[in-house]
mmCIF file of C-alpha atoms in Angstrom:
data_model
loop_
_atom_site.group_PDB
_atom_site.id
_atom_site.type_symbol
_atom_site.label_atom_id
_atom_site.label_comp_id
_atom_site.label_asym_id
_atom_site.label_seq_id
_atom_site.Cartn_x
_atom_site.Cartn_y
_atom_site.Cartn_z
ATOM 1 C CA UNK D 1 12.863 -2.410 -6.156
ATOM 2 C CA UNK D 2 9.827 -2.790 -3.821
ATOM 3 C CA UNK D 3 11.559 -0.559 -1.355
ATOM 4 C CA UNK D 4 11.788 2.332 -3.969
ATOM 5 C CA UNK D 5 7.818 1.557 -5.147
ATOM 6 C CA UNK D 6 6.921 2.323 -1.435
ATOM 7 C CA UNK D 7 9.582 5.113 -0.851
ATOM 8 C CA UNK D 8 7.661 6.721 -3.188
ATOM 9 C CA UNK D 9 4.084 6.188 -1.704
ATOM 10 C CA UNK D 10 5.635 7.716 1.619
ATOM 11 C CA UNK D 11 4.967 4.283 3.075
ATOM 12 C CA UNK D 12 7.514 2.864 5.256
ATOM 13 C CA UNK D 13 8.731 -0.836 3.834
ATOM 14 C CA UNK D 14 7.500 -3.135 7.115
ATOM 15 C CA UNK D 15 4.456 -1.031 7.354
ATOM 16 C CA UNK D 16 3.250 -2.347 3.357
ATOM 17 C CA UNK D 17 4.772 -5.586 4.731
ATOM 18 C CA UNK D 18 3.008 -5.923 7.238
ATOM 19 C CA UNK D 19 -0.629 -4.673 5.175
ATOM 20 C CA UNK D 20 0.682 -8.027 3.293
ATOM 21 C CA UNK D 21 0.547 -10.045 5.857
ATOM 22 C CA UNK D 22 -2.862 -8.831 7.570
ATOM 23 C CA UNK D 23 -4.450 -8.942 3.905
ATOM 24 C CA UNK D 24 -3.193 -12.812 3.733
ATOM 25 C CA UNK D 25 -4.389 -13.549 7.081
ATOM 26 C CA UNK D 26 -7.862 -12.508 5.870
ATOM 27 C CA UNK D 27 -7.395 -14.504 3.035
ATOM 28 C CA UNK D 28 -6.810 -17.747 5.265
ATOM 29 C CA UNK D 29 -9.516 -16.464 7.528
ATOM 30 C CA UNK D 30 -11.999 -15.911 4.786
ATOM 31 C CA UNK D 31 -10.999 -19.538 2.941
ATOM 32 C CA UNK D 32 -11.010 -21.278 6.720
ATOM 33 C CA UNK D 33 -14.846 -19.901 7.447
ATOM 34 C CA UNK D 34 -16.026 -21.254 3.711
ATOM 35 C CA UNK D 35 -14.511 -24.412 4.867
ATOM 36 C CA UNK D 36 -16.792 -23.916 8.272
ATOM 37 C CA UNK D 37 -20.296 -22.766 6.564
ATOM 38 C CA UNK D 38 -22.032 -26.559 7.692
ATOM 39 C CA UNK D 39 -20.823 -25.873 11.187
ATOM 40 C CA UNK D 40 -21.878 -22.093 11.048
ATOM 41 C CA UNK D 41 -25.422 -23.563 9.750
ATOM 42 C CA UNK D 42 -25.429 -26.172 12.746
ATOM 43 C CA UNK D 43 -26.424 -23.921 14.949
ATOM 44 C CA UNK D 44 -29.232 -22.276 13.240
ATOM 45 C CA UNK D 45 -33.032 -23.539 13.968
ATOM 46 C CA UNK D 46 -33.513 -26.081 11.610
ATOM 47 C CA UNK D 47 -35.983 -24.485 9.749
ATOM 48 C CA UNK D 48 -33.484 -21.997 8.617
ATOM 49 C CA UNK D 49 -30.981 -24.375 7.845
ATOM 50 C CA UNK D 50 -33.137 -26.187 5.273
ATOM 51 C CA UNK D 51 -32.918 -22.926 2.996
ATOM 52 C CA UNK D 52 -29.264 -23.378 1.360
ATOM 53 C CA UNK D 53 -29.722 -20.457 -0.617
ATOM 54 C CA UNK D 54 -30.485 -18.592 2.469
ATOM 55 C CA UNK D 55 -27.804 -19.569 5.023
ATOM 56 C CA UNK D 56 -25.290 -19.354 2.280
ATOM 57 C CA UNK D 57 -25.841 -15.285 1.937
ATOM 58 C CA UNK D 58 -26.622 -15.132 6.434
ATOM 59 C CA UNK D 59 -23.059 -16.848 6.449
ATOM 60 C CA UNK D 60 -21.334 -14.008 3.372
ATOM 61 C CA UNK D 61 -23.145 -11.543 5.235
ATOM 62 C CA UNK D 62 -21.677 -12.059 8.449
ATOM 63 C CA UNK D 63 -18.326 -13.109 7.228
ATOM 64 C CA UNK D 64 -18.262 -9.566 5.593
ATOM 65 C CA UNK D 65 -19.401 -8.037 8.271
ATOM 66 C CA UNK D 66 -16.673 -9.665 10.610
ATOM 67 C CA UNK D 67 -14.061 -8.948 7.948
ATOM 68 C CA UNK D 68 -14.973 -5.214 7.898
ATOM 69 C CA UNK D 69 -14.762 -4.998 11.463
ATOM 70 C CA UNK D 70 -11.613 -7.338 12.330
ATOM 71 C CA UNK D 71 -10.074 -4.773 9.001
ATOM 72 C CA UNK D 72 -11.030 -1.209 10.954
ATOM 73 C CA UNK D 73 -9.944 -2.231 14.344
ATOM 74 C CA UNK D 74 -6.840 -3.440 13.112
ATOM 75 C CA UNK D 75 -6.797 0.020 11.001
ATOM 76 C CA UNK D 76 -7.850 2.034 14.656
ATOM 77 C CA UNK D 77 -4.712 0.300 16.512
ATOM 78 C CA UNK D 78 -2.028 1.460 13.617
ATOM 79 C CA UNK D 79 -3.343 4.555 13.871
ATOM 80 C CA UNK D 80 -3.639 4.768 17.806
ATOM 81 C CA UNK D 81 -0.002 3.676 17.912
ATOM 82 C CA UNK D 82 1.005 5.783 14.931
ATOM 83 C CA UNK D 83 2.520 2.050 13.843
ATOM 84 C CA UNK D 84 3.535 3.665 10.166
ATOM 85 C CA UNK D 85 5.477 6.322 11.370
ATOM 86 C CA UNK D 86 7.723 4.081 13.856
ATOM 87 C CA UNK D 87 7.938 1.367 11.829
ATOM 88 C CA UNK D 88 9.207 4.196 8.840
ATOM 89 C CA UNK D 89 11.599 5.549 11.541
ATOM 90 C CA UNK D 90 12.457 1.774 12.247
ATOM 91 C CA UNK D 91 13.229 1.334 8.600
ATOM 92 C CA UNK D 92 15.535 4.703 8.822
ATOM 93 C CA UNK D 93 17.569 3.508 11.293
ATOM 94 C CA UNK D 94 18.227 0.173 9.711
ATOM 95 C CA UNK D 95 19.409 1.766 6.872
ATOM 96 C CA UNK D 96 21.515 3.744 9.167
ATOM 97 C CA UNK D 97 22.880 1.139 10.194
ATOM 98 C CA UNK D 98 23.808 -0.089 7.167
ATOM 99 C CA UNK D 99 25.961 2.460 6.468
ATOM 100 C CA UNK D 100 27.867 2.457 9.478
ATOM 101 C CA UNK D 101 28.323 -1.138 8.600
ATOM 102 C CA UNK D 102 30.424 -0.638 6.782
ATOM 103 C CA UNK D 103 32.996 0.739 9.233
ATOM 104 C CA UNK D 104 34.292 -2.645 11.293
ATOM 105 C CA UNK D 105 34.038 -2.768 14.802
ATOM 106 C CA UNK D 106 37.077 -2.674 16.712
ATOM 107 C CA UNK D 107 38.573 -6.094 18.100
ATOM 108 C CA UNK D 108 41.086 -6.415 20.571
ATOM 109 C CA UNK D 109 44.480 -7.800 19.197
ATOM 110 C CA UNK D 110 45.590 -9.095 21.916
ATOM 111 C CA UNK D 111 48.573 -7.145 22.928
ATOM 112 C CA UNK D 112 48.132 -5.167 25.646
ATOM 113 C CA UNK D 113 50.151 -2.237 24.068
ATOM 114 C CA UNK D 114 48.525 -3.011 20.674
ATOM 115 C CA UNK D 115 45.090 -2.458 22.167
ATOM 116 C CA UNK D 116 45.884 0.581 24.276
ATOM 117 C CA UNK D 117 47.374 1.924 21.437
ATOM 118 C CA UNK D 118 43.963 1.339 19.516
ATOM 119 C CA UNK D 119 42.105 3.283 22.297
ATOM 120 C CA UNK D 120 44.764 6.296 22.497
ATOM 121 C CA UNK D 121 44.230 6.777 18.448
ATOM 122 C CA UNK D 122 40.985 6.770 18.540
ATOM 123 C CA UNK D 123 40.703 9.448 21.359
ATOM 124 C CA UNK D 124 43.543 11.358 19.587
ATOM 125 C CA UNK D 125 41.397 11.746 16.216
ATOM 126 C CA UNK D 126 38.205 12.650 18.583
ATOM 127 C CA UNK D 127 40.416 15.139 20.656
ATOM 128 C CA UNK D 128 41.982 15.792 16.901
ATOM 129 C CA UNK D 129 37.983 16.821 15.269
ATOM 130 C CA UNK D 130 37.791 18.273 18.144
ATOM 131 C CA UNK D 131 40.370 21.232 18.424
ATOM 132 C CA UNK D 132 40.264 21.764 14.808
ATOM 133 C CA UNK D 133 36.054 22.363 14.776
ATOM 134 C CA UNK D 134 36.667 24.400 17.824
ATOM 135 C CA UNK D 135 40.429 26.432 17.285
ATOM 136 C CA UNK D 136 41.921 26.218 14.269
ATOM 137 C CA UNK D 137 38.946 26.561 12.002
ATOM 138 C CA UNK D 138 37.883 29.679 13.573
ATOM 139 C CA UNK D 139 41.509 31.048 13.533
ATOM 140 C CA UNK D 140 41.522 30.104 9.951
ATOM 141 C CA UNK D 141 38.831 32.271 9.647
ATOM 142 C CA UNK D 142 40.894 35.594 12.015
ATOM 143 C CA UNK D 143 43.917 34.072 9.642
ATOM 144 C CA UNK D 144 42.297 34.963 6.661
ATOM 145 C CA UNK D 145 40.224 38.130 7.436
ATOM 146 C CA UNK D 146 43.973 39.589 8.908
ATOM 147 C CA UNK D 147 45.708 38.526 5.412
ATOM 148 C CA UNK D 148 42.931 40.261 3.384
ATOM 149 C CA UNK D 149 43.573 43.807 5.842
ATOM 150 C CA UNK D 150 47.304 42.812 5.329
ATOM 151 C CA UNK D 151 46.615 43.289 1.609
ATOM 152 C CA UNK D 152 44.320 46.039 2.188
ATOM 153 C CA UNK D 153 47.246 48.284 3.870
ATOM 154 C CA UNK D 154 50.280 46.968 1.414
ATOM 155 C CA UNK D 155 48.012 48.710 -0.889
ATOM 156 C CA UNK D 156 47.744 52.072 0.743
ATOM 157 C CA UNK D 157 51.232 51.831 1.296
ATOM 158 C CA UNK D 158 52.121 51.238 -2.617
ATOM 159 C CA UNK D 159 49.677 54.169 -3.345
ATOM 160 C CA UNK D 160 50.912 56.463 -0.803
ATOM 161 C CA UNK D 161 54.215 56.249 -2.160
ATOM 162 C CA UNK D 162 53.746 56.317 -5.438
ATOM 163 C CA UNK D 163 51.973 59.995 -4.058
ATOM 164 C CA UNK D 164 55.318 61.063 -2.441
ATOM 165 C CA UNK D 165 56.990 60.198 -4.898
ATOM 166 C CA UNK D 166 54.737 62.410 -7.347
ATOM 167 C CA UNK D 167 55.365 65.168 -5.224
ATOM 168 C CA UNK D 168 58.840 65.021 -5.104
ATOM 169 C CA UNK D 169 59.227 64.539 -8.769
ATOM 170 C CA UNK D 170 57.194 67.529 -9.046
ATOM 171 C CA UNK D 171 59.040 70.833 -10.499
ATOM 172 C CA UNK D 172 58.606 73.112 -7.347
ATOM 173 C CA UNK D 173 59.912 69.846 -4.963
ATOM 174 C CA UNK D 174 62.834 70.048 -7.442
ATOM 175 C CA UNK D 175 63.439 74.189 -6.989
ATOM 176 C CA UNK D 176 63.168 73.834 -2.948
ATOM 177 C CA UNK D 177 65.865 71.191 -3.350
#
């Protein structure tokens, strides 16, 4: 279900997985450095540091400043690497894979004629696709294209003598006779 919510934005699964993950890391980031505001105001003159109310919005300031930034370099890299477009080509050929999953790798028996024999079938159905995409499927087509001229000429014949035999049916045919 979340795969087909993100096939649909165009966004590759991992790639909105991995926006998850950065977006929680902020989150853990962002609840850490609330934790951290008395040791952010420690180092602040002390005259500063006596104003709560004033440290408190220094500290969201630069949090959200920090968060911005840390957010568009992150952003700059995935775009530098073009990270959404290989990790969408990544998520193609896993589900690639998949399907040829399906098919079970071959594992020797072991018989020596057994497995030998494995090998030779396999090359025979290659060799097999092979000559048929490359021979017979063309001659099917000169196979075919003859049978329709075939028909073409039967035809002619037919008609040409069902003509003779008009003409020699006809009256003056008969008198010469």
């Amino acid at each position: 279900m979340e795969e087909q919510a993100h096939k649909n934005t165009g966004k590759s699964v991992r790639y909105a997985l991995l926006q998850q993950c950065q977006e929680k890391s902020k989150q853990k980031w962002r609840k850490l450095q609330d934790q951290r505001r008395s040791d952010f105001s420690s180092v602040l003159p002390e005259a500063i540091r006596k104003d709560k109310n004033f440290v408190s919005q220094l500290h969201k300031q630069l949090m959200a400043d920090i968060d911005q930034a840390i957010g568009e370099a992150f952003q700059d890299r995935f775009d530098e690497w073009n990270l959404s477009s290989k990790l969408e080509k990544l998520d193609q050929i896993e589900e690639d894979c998949k399907e040829l999953a399906i098919q079970n790798a071959w594992r020797p028996s072991g018989t020596p004629k057994d497995d030998l024999a494995a090998h030779c079938t396999q090359r025979y159905l290659d060799e097999h696709d092979k000559l048929d995409n490359d021979v017979f499927k063309p001659l099917k087509h000169d196979v075919t294209d003859l049978l329709a001229e075939v028909q073409v000429m039967c035809q002619k014949v037919e008609e040409n003598k069902s003509e003779i035999q008009t003409i020699l049916d006809h009256p003056l045919a008969q008198a010469a006779k």
